[in-house]
Structure formats: C-alpha cells, structure tokens
Amino acid sequence: MAKKDYYQVLGVSRDAKAEDIKKAYRKLAMQHHPDRNRDNPEAEEKFKEASEAYSVLGNSEKRQVYDRYGVEGLRGGGSDFGFSAESIFSDFGDILGDMFGFSGGVSGGRQRRGPRKGGDLGLEVELTLQESFLGVEKEVEVERERNCDACDGSGSEPGHDAETCRKCGGSGNVRVSQGFFSMATTCPGCRGNGKVVSHPCRKCHGHGRVRENKRIKVSFPAGIDDGNRLRVSGEGEGGRQGGAPGDLYISARIRPDKRFQRHGQDLLLQLPVSFSQAALGDQVTIQTFEGAEKIKIPPAAQNGQILKIKNKGFHQVNRWSRGDLLVQVRVQTPRSLSRQETELFKKLRELEAGKGQPLFDGDLVN
Ligand SMILES: [Zn+2]
Ligand SMILES: [Zn+2]
C-alpha cells in the first residue's frame, strides 16, 4: 500500500508546531469519526489515515525519524516505532475522549445492516449508423448478481433458518478494544450479517446470491450518437436486505458506414456525378436510411459542392428538430471512353479553346 505524506494527510506544513498538528488532527478526527459517519468506509479510511499520521507527527521522537527517513525509518532498524491500524488508536483515546465527551472510551462505528442498493453495471453496445439514425430496439445480455430465488437471499435451505451468530450475538459487529478507545469492526464469524447459515441453500451454496445472465430489451432512440449513455433503471446488481437494485448503463458505439457520415446532426453523403450531369444539372434518386430521396443537381454543379436537403438529417434525441441531409457532389472523370464519347469530348475541347478558357498546354497536344 502506498503511504501518503503524513503532513499532507493532516494538511499542515512540514514545520508546523506540535499544537497545530494536534489541532489539525482533532478537526479531521471529528469530521471523519466513525460515530458520525455510519456505513461510510471512505470516512473510516480517512479517520484511520489521519490517526496514523497523528500517531507519528504528534510524537516528537517519531516525527524526527519520519522527517529524516520517512515511513521506512519508523519501521526498520530495531528502533521499534512500528504501529498497526489498531494500536494507533490507543495512543490518544485521551484527545478523542476530550473531543467527544467520553471518559471511558469512544464507542465505535456500528455497521447498520439495513437495505443496501445494488451496484450499477455498464455495457457497451455497437449500432450501425442506420440503427442510430432510425432508432432501434435491441436485446442485450447482462451478467449480474441477484438474490437467490430458491432461498430468497437468505442463504439457508428452505425450512432451515439461519442461526444467530454466536461471536457477535447477532449484531454483526465485534469490538476491538485498545486502551481507552474501542472500535467496532465487522464480525468475522458472520461477515456482518449477524446470522450464520447452518444448512446452506443448495442453489447458491449459502451465499444468498446467484450470478445470472439476463436478456434485456433496450430502446435506442433515433439520433443517438457515439458515446451517448442510456440508463436502464433497476437492471444492475440486485440489492441486499431488501435494497433496491442498481442501474444498468449502456453506452452506444456507432460503427462507421461506407456511404454515410454523421456531422453533428447532419447526415452527409458523397454523390458521384458525371461531367455532363455536373454541367447540365440533373435529377437523381438516391437511397437514404429512410428510403428514396429525389435530389436536384443544379446546372454547373462544382466538385465538392454541397446540396442541402432540409430536415432529413439526424433527429435530436427526444426532440422534434432534425439536422439536414447534405449531399456532396463528386464529379467523376470517366475511366474509359467509347469512340463516340471521345469524338464529343474532342469537339468540346475545341469549343472550350475557342472560349479562351484556361487550359494546360499539354491538353492541346494530340
Ligand atoms: Zn439460495
Ligand atoms: Zn457475527
């Protein structure tokens, strides 16, 4: 485990006076004390961290060693400044006692065994561009943990009740005493459940929980974009002790399409156009995701020019507005010419030369 800097943990400078270190510790200990933060492992961790830091910096001898050699110095070399998470509490039951108004010790953080919400789960689902454009319903499979239905989550074979844990008397916690200070920790006999399974359920082997694969129908709305996330309420891990299940989050990944691209809310399509179509204009029919669409190519259309068809782009998710369909003109140079076409192009070139249009010299050489 990587050790944090004790000064940072307490939020004091390296040359802080003993009194300020004590003050900083008191403040943190008050804030994160298990009695005030029930069922909050983060606070418990912070409380332990602060206590560990103070066990060193609050002792001038240990502090000197720490300043010179760091944590390693406190551990090694025969000079036993070692400490453990439990023993550190004993050192200053006094200042905690002060703080919380207890004289004979501080009561520890009892873990409540109430309902607990299940964890959230995440999935990634790949959609085609067309599916994202039109919206799609898909079945996804999620692997999750739920209460065992055979024993209703109790872990006991039906007909056999779990017995009250003898180690903790059913409270789920045991007290570790250190001098003035005692702290409740999760009972190792029952892992905090307060009960011990004597006849384990055959389906879940006494865990009360089973893993399952569930297929869930998910509706992806029209216009959903790459990276968008959907929340499917209640389809995550099952809750414990009657707690609500967690949620399932589904991220959409949109597979690139060969013909179409998404640009914001617009749908972009490259349209190959011949010389004559580009010069004279034309009307063509293209297939979009929604079916046939008539496109008018204006006369003198330029390569790269974009023709806009309003409101035929992507839907805004859950709104009425839409982007546009953008058709980009791609003028195609013919790859082979018939004899007749060759004749016509030559004629065309003569006409163009007559018009004085800029041509490269090489074009005139036959
Ligand atoms: Zn079971
Ligand atoms: Zn127990």
Tab-separated table of C-alpha atoms and ligand atoms in Angstrom:
chain	number	residue	atom	x	y	z
A	1	MET	CA	0.000	0.000	0.000
A	2	ALA	CA	1.391	3.385	-0.997
A	3	LYS	CA	1.718	5.638	2.028
A	4	LYS	CA	0.599	9.204	1.794
A	5	ASP	CA	2.637	12.022	3.151
A	6	TYR	CA	1.588	12.450	6.786
A	7	TYR	CA	1.857	16.228	6.622
A	8	GLN	CA	-0.435	16.245	3.616
A	9	VAL	CA	-2.867	13.918	5.334
A	10	LEU	CA	-3.210	16.347	8.210
A	11	GLY	CA	-2.991	19.371	5.946
A	12	VAL	CA	-0.159	21.031	7.836
A	13	SER	CA	3.222	22.366	6.716
A	14	ARG	CA	6.400	20.448	7.460
A	15	ASP	CA	7.430	22.990	10.074
A	16	ALA	CA	4.045	23.068	11.807
A	17	LYS	CA	4.118	23.410	15.592
A	18	ALA	CA	3.046	20.461	17.724
A	19	GLU	CA	-0.007	22.392	18.797
A	20	ASP	CA	-1.116	22.980	15.196
A	21	ILE	CA	-0.636	19.341	14.349
A	22	LYS	CA	-2.833	18.375	17.246
A	23	LYS	CA	-5.442	20.902	16.189
A	24	ALA	CA	-5.440	19.684	12.588
A	25	TYR	CA	-5.812	16.115	13.732
A	26	ARG	CA	-8.666	16.911	16.075
A	27	LYS	CA	-10.505	18.620	13.289
A	28	LEU	CA	-10.107	15.681	10.899
A	29	ALA	CA	-10.918	13.119	13.559
A	30	MET	CA	-14.107	14.978	14.443
A	31	GLN	CA	-15.091	15.181	10.826
A	32	HIS	CA	-14.414	11.559	9.910
A	33	HIS	CA	-15.111	9.810	13.155
A	34	PRO	CA	-16.970	6.514	12.617
A	35	ASP	CA	-19.654	7.505	15.098
A	36	ARG	CA	-20.600	10.408	12.904
A	37	ASN	CA	-20.189	8.569	9.617
A	38	ARG	CA	-22.002	5.310	9.912
A	39	ASP	CA	-21.647	2.940	6.956
A	40	ASN	CA	-19.163	5.234	5.319
A	41	PRO	CA	-15.984	3.314	4.533
A	42	GLU	CA	-14.415	6.398	2.978
A	43	ALA	CA	-14.734	8.352	6.187
A	44	GLU	CA	-13.431	5.394	8.143
A	45	GLU	CA	-10.407	5.239	5.859
A	46	LYS	CA	-9.786	8.978	6.277
A	47	PHE	CA	-10.158	8.651	10.010
A	48	LYS	CA	-7.596	5.865	10.106
A	49	GLU	CA	-5.250	7.798	7.856
A	50	ALA	CA	-5.438	10.878	9.991
A	51	SER	CA	-4.941	8.834	13.145
A	52	GLU	CA	-1.942	7.090	11.678
A	53	ALA	CA	-0.445	10.408	10.588
A	54	TYR	CA	-1.005	11.891	14.023
A	55	SER	CA	0.470	8.868	15.765
A	56	VAL	CA	3.725	9.837	14.092
A	57	LEU	CA	3.669	13.612	13.808
A	58	GLY	CA	2.138	14.004	17.260
A	59	ASN	CA	5.146	12.342	18.820
A	60	SER	CA	8.269	14.472	18.570
A	61	GLU	CA	10.620	11.498	18.527
A	62	LYS	CA	8.729	9.653	15.797
A	63	ARG	CA	8.314	12.870	13.884
A	64	GLN	CA	12.055	13.421	13.787
A	65	VAL	CA	12.606	9.919	12.442
A	66	TYR	CA	9.863	10.385	9.893
A	67	ASP	CA	11.265	13.724	8.715
A	68	ARG	CA	14.635	12.138	8.148
A	69	TYR	CA	13.860	8.679	6.869
A	70	GLY	CA	10.190	8.585	6.025
A	71	VAL	CA	7.860	5.743	6.942
A	72	GLU	CA	10.590	3.198	6.335
A	73	GLY	CA	12.621	4.750	9.110
A	74	LEU	CA	9.792	4.168	11.541
A	75	ARG	CA	9.608	0.521	10.676
A	76	GLY	CA	13.155	-0.633	10.397
A	77	GLY	CA	16.362	-0.915	12.306
A	78	GLY	CA	15.418	-2.296	15.688
A	79	SER	CA	14.158	1.031	16.969
A	80	ASP	CA	10.593	-0.066	17.128
A	81	PHE	CA	8.367	2.796	16.220
A	82	GLY	CA	6.079	0.450	14.402
A	83	PHE	CA	2.369	0.735	14.673
A	84	SER	CA	-0.644	-1.079	13.385
A	85	ALA	CA	-4.012	0.236	12.440
A	86	GLU	CA	-5.431	-0.977	15.728
A	87	SER	CA	-2.703	0.053	18.111
A	88	ILE	CA	-2.575	3.624	16.916
A	89	PHE	CA	-5.965	4.303	18.401
A	90	SER	CA	-4.821	3.520	21.883
A	91	ASP	CA	-2.325	6.368	21.934
A	92	PHE	CA	-4.776	9.168	22.013
A	93	GLY	CA	-8.010	7.879	23.319
A	94	ASP	CA	-7.437	10.856	25.558
A	95	ILE	CA	-7.786	13.560	22.981
A	96	LEU	CA	-10.672	11.808	21.317
A	97	GLY	CA	-12.238	11.367	24.717
A	98	ASP	CA	-11.918	15.106	25.219
A	99	MET	CA	-13.409	15.777	21.947
A	100	PHE	CA	-16.486	13.640	22.159
A	101	GLY	CA	-17.077	13.933	25.839
A	102	PHE	CA	-16.433	10.326	26.682
A	103	SER	CA	-14.303	9.429	29.605
A	104	GLY	CA	-14.055	5.692	29.369
A	105	GLY	CA	-13.576	5.315	25.677
A	106	VAL	CA	-15.267	6.097	22.456
A	107	SER	CA	-17.963	3.902	21.057
A	108	GLY	CA	-17.097	2.514	17.703
A	109	GLY	CA	-18.897	2.801	14.392
A	110	ARG	CA	-21.510	0.118	14.326
A	111	GLN	CA	-22.328	-1.114	10.904
A	112	ARG	CA	-26.022	-0.972	10.255
A	113	ARG	CA	-27.440	-3.935	8.451
A	114	GLY	CA	-30.274	-2.183	6.667
A	115	PRO	CA	-31.213	-2.386	2.990
A	116	ARG	CA	-28.369	-1.756	0.606
A	117	LYS	CA	-28.768	-0.676	-3.005
A	118	GLY	CA	-27.230	-2.948	-5.643
A	119	GLY	CA	-24.267	-1.801	-7.705
A	120	ASP	CA	-24.577	-0.196	-11.135
A	121	LEU	CA	-23.420	-2.049	-14.224
A	122	GLY	CA	-22.125	-0.818	-17.569
A	123	LEU	CA	-22.327	-2.238	-21.060
A	124	GLU	CA	-21.250	-1.086	-24.488
A	125	VAL	CA	-23.452	-1.820	-27.470
A	126	GLU	CA	-22.482	-1.354	-31.101
A	127	LEU	CA	-25.026	0.103	-33.505
A	128	THR	CA	-24.854	0.676	-37.233
A	129	LEU	CA	-25.165	4.264	-38.410
A	130	GLN	CA	-28.558	3.375	-39.825
A	131	GLU	CA	-29.732	1.994	-36.488
A	132	SER	CA	-28.607	5.149	-34.743
A	133	PHE	CA	-30.371	7.214	-37.390
A	134	LEU	CA	-33.707	5.423	-37.209
A	135	GLY	CA	-33.590	4.266	-33.605
A	136	VAL	CA	-33.639	0.584	-32.769
A	137	GLU	CA	-34.712	-1.850	-30.115
A	138	LYS	CA	-32.084	-4.388	-29.174
A	139	GLU	CA	-31.732	-7.208	-26.746
A	140	VAL	CA	-28.614	-7.007	-24.622
A	141	GLU	CA	-27.291	-9.583	-22.221
A	142	VAL	CA	-26.098	-8.525	-18.812
A	143	GLU	CA	-24.319	-10.703	-16.278
A	144	ARG	CA	-25.246	-9.689	-12.773
A	145	GLU	CA	-25.684	-10.831	-9.216
A	146	ARG	CA	-29.133	-11.149	-7.761
A	147	ASN	CA	-30.712	-12.613	-4.681
A	148	CYS	CA	-31.069	-16.375	-4.936
A	149	ASP	CA	-34.712	-17.122	-5.611
A	150	ALA	CA	-34.544	-20.597	-4.019
A	151	CYS	CA	-33.788	-19.187	-0.552
A	152	ASP	CA	-34.945	-15.615	-1.164
A	153	GLY	CA	-31.457	-14.368	-0.467
A	154	SER	CA	-31.200	-15.876	2.995
A	155	GLY	CA	-28.614	-18.494	2.007
A	156	SER	CA	-30.411	-21.123	4.058
A	157	GLU	CA	-32.044	-24.177	2.606
A	158	PRO	CA	-35.815	-23.600	2.744
A	159	GLY	CA	-37.178	-24.882	6.039
A	160	HIS	CA	-33.980	-24.059	7.918
A	161	ASP	CA	-33.486	-20.667	9.460
A	162	ALA	CA	-30.092	-19.130	9.784
A	163	GLU	CA	-28.788	-19.134	13.346
A	164	THR	CA	-27.782	-16.059	15.259
A	165	CYS	CA	-24.027	-15.636	15.146
A	166	ARG	CA	-22.508	-16.580	18.477
A	167	LYS	CA	-19.434	-14.445	18.032
A	168	CYS	CA	-21.266	-11.161	17.829
A	169	GLY	CA	-24.613	-12.114	19.273
A	170	GLY	CA	-26.302	-11.131	16.032
A	171	SER	CA	-25.137	-7.534	15.912
A	172	GLY	CA	-22.773	-8.159	13.006
A	173	ASN	CA	-20.034	-6.229	14.765
A	174	VAL	CA	-17.345	-7.054	17.234
A	175	ARG	CA	-15.480	-4.546	19.315
A	176	VAL	CA	-11.750	-4.247	19.277
A	177	SER	CA	-10.577	-2.527	22.434
A	178	GLN	CA	-7.369	-0.601	22.631
A	179	GLY	CA	-6.835	1.195	25.883
A	180	PHE	CA	-9.407	3.925	26.225
A	181	PHE	CA	-10.535	3.562	22.742
A	182	SER	CA	-12.584	0.814	21.208
A	183	MET	CA	-13.714	0.410	17.709
A	184	ALA	CA	-16.354	-1.833	16.207
A	185	THR	CA	-15.410	-3.864	13.192
A	186	THR	CA	-17.342	-6.284	11.035
A	187	CYS	CA	-17.739	-9.636	12.760
A	188	PRO	CA	-15.501	-12.215	11.073
A	189	GLY	CA	-17.827	-15.038	12.148
A	190	CYS	CA	-20.804	-13.893	10.102
A	191	ARG	CA	-19.180	-11.205	7.926
A	192	GLY	CA	-21.506	-8.647	9.413
A	193	ASN	CA	-24.748	-10.462	8.672
A	194	GLY	CA	-25.436	-11.307	12.303
A	195	LYS	CA	-26.551	-14.761	11.234
A	196	VAL	CA	-24.767	-17.936	10.327
A	197	VAL	CA	-26.143	-20.359	7.804
A	198	SER	CA	-26.291	-23.880	9.221
A	199	HIS	CA	-27.967	-25.540	6.241
A	200	PRO	CA	-26.683	-23.833	3.124
A	201	CYS	CA	-29.088	-23.428	0.239
A	202	ARG	CA	-28.224	-25.904	-2.480
A	203	LYS	CA	-28.681	-23.461	-5.296
A	204	CYS	CA	-26.464	-20.652	-4.022
A	205	HIS	CA	-24.320	-22.686	-1.585
A	206	GLY	CA	-25.300	-20.408	1.259
A	207	HIS	CA	-24.261	-17.139	-0.366
A	208	GLY	CA	-27.820	-15.997	-0.828
A	209	ARG	CA	-26.718	-14.615	-4.164
A	210	VAL	CA	-26.502	-16.111	-7.631
A	211	ARG	CA	-24.995	-14.865	-10.858
A	212	GLU	CA	-27.381	-14.709	-13.735
A	213	ASN	CA	-27.377	-13.727	-17.370
A	214	LYS	CA	-30.376	-11.637	-18.170
A	215	ARG	CA	-31.509	-10.566	-21.600
A	216	ILE	CA	-32.954	-7.085	-21.569
A	217	LYS	CA	-34.716	-5.188	-24.324
A	218	VAL	CA	-33.266	-1.740	-24.780
A	219	SER	CA	-34.733	1.001	-26.894
A	220	PHE	CA	-32.114	3.189	-28.564
A	221	PRO	CA	-33.757	6.453	-29.624
A	222	ALA	CA	-33.411	7.858	-33.136
A	223	GLY	CA	-30.462	10.217	-33.272
A	224	ILE	CA	-28.405	8.528	-30.573
A	225	ASP	CA	-24.760	9.433	-31.046
A	226	ASP	CA	-21.497	7.637	-30.440
A	227	GLY	CA	-20.698	7.654	-26.717
A	228	ASN	CA	-24.235	8.510	-25.592
A	229	ARG	CA	-25.287	6.612	-22.491
A	230	LEU	CA	-28.668	5.178	-21.620
A	231	ARG	CA	-29.754	4.326	-18.121
A	232	VAL	CA	-31.924	1.285	-17.655
A	233	SER	CA	-33.306	1.688	-14.190
A	234	GLY	CA	-33.200	-1.283	-11.826
A	235	GLU	CA	-31.352	-3.670	-14.127
A	236	GLY	CA	-27.991	-3.598	-12.340
A	237	GLU	CA	-26.826	-5.806	-9.489
A	238	GLY	CA	-29.520	-6.870	-7.056
A	239	GLY	CA	-29.844	-5.007	-3.761
A	240	ARG	CA	-29.218	-6.631	-0.396
A	241	GLN	CA	-31.502	-6.931	2.600
A	242	GLY	CA	-34.416	-5.743	0.516
A	243	GLY	CA	-32.485	-2.833	-1.002
A	244	ALA	CA	-33.280	-1.583	-4.497
A	245	PRO	CA	-31.301	-2.996	-7.414
A	246	GLY	CA	-28.652	-0.868	-9.126
A	247	ASP	CA	-28.988	0.546	-12.623
A	248	LEU	CA	-27.632	-0.580	-15.945
A	249	TYR	CA	-25.805	1.976	-18.080
A	250	ILE	CA	-25.490	1.295	-21.788
A	251	SER	CA	-23.042	3.241	-23.939
A	252	ALA	CA	-23.690	3.368	-27.671
A	253	ARG	CA	-20.824	2.780	-30.093
A	254	ILE	CA	-21.668	3.709	-33.674
A	255	ARG	CA	-19.956	1.671	-36.366
A	256	PRO	CA	-18.778	3.793	-39.324
A	257	ASP	CA	-20.800	3.485	-42.511
A	258	LYS	CA	-19.390	3.106	-46.016
A	259	ARG	CA	-21.737	5.590	-47.668
A	260	PHE	CA	-22.902	7.959	-44.963
A	261	GLN	CA	-21.223	10.015	-42.297
A	262	ARG	CA	-22.566	11.885	-39.343
A	263	HIS	CA	-21.647	15.553	-38.935
A	264	GLY	CA	-23.321	16.890	-35.826
A	265	GLN	CA	-26.990	16.458	-36.584
A	266	ASP	CA	-26.418	16.322	-40.344
A	267	LEU	CA	-26.170	13.216	-42.476
A	268	LEU	CA	-23.523	13.507	-45.171
A	269	LEU	CA	-23.479	11.547	-48.408
A	270	GLN	CA	-20.987	11.630	-51.305
A	271	LEU	CA	-22.773	11.673	-54.643
A	272	PRO	CA	-20.803	10.636	-57.754
A	273	VAL	CA	-21.797	12.891	-60.673
A	274	SER	CA	-20.700	12.703	-64.312
A	275	PHE	CA	-19.246	15.663	-66.262
A	276	SER	CA	-22.452	16.179	-68.175
A	277	GLN	CA	-24.653	15.877	-65.077
A	278	ALA	CA	-22.472	18.414	-63.326
A	279	ALA	CA	-22.508	20.773	-66.313
A	280	LEU	CA	-26.157	20.499	-67.290
A	281	GLY	CA	-27.775	19.622	-63.984
A	282	ASP	CA	-29.914	16.588	-63.376
A	283	GLN	CA	-32.440	14.982	-61.116
A	284	VAL	CA	-31.393	11.752	-59.422
A	285	THR	CA	-32.906	9.425	-56.844
A	286	ILE	CA	-30.753	8.198	-54.008
A	287	GLN	CA	-31.423	5.700	-51.252
A	288	THR	CA	-31.101	7.171	-47.768
A	289	PHE	CA	-31.731	5.407	-44.470
A	290	GLU	CA	-35.356	6.395	-44.787
A	291	GLY	CA	-35.907	5.317	-48.372
A	292	ALA	CA	-35.785	7.013	-51.782
A	293	GLU	CA	-34.929	10.706	-51.926
A	294	LYS	CA	-35.045	12.866	-55.052
A	295	ILE	CA	-32.017	15.107	-55.431
A	296	LYS	CA	-31.794	18.012	-57.828
A	297	ILE	CA	-28.309	18.626	-59.145
A	298	PRO	CA	-28.206	22.254	-60.316
A	299	PRO	CA	-26.553	23.176	-63.634
A	300	ALA	CA	-22.847	23.990	-63.313
A	301	ALA	CA	-22.547	21.967	-60.097
A	302	GLN	CA	-18.978	22.091	-58.822
A	303	ASN	CA	-16.932	19.250	-57.417
A	304	GLY	CA	-17.240	19.323	-53.633
A	305	GLN	CA	-20.373	21.464	-53.688
A	306	ILE	CA	-22.863	20.551	-51.009
A	307	LEU	CA	-26.567	20.248	-51.745
A	308	LYS	CA	-28.707	20.621	-48.687
A	309	ILE	CA	-32.000	18.828	-48.123
A	310	LYS	CA	-33.574	20.395	-45.065
A	311	ASN	CA	-34.764	18.321	-42.109
A	312	LYS	CA	-33.651	14.978	-43.464
A	313	GLY	CA	-30.721	14.571	-41.108
A	314	PHE	CA	-30.450	13.054	-37.634
A	315	HIS	CA	-33.197	13.539	-35.095
A	316	GLN	CA	-32.329	15.391	-31.938
A	317	VAL	CA	-32.829	12.722	-29.313
A	318	ASN	CA	-36.283	13.151	-27.790
A	319	ARG	CA	-36.974	16.356	-29.697
A	320	TRP	CA	-38.759	17.264	-32.850
A	321	SER	CA	-35.970	19.082	-34.620
A	322	ARG	CA	-33.731	17.400	-37.128
A	323	GLY	CA	-30.494	18.111	-38.933
A	324	ASP	CA	-30.143	18.208	-42.706
A	325	LEU	CA	-29.178	15.731	-45.365
A	326	LEU	CA	-26.016	17.010	-47.022
A	327	VAL	CA	-25.199	15.665	-50.453
A	328	GLN	CA	-21.678	16.420	-51.613
A	329	VAL	CA	-21.128	16.483	-55.357
A	330	ARG	CA	-18.212	14.320	-56.536
A	331	VAL	CA	-17.558	14.883	-60.201
A	332	GLN	CA	-16.242	11.678	-61.745
A	333	THR	CA	-13.784	11.742	-64.610
A	334	PRO	CA	-14.698	8.903	-66.985
A	335	ARG	CA	-12.284	5.986	-66.733
A	336	SER	CA	-12.908	4.777	-70.288
A	337	LEU	CA	-14.473	6.429	-73.303
A	338	SER	CA	-16.288	4.979	-76.281
A	339	ARG	CA	-15.273	6.145	-79.733
A	340	GLN	CA	-18.299	8.394	-79.890
A	341	GLU	CA	-17.608	9.905	-76.470
A	342	THR	CA	-14.029	10.552	-77.461
A	343	GLU	CA	-15.255	12.428	-80.546
A	344	LEU	CA	-17.632	14.502	-78.454
A	345	PHE	CA	-15.021	15.375	-75.855
A	346	LYS	CA	-12.658	16.467	-78.636
A	347	LYS	CA	-15.358	18.683	-80.035
A	348	LEU	CA	-15.987	20.058	-76.614
A	349	ARG	CA	-12.345	20.846	-76.213
A	350	GLU	CA	-12.283	22.795	-79.461
A	351	LEU	CA	-15.222	24.814	-78.267
A	352	GLU	CA	-13.585	25.437	-74.922
A	353	ALA	CA	-10.369	26.577	-76.638
A	354	GLY	CA	-12.469	28.998	-78.666
A	355	LYS	CA	-13.961	30.393	-75.494
A	356	GLY	CA	-10.476	31.191	-74.287
A	357	GLN	CA	-10.785	29.164	-71.167
A	358	PRO	CA	-7.530	28.455	-69.389
A	359	LEU	CA	-6.196	25.092	-70.449
A	360	PHE	CA	-2.854	23.490	-69.920
A	361	ASP	CA	-0.552	23.294	-72.930
A	362	GLY	CA	-0.405	19.541	-72.659
A	363	ASP	CA	-4.112	19.319	-73.335
A	364	LEU	CA	-3.657	20.718	-76.816
A	365	VAL	CA	-1.093	18.183	-77.931
A	366	ASN	CA	-2.694	15.389	-79.815
B	1	ZN	ZN	-30.075	-19.783	-2.168
B	2	ZN	ZN	-21.200	-12.392	13.901
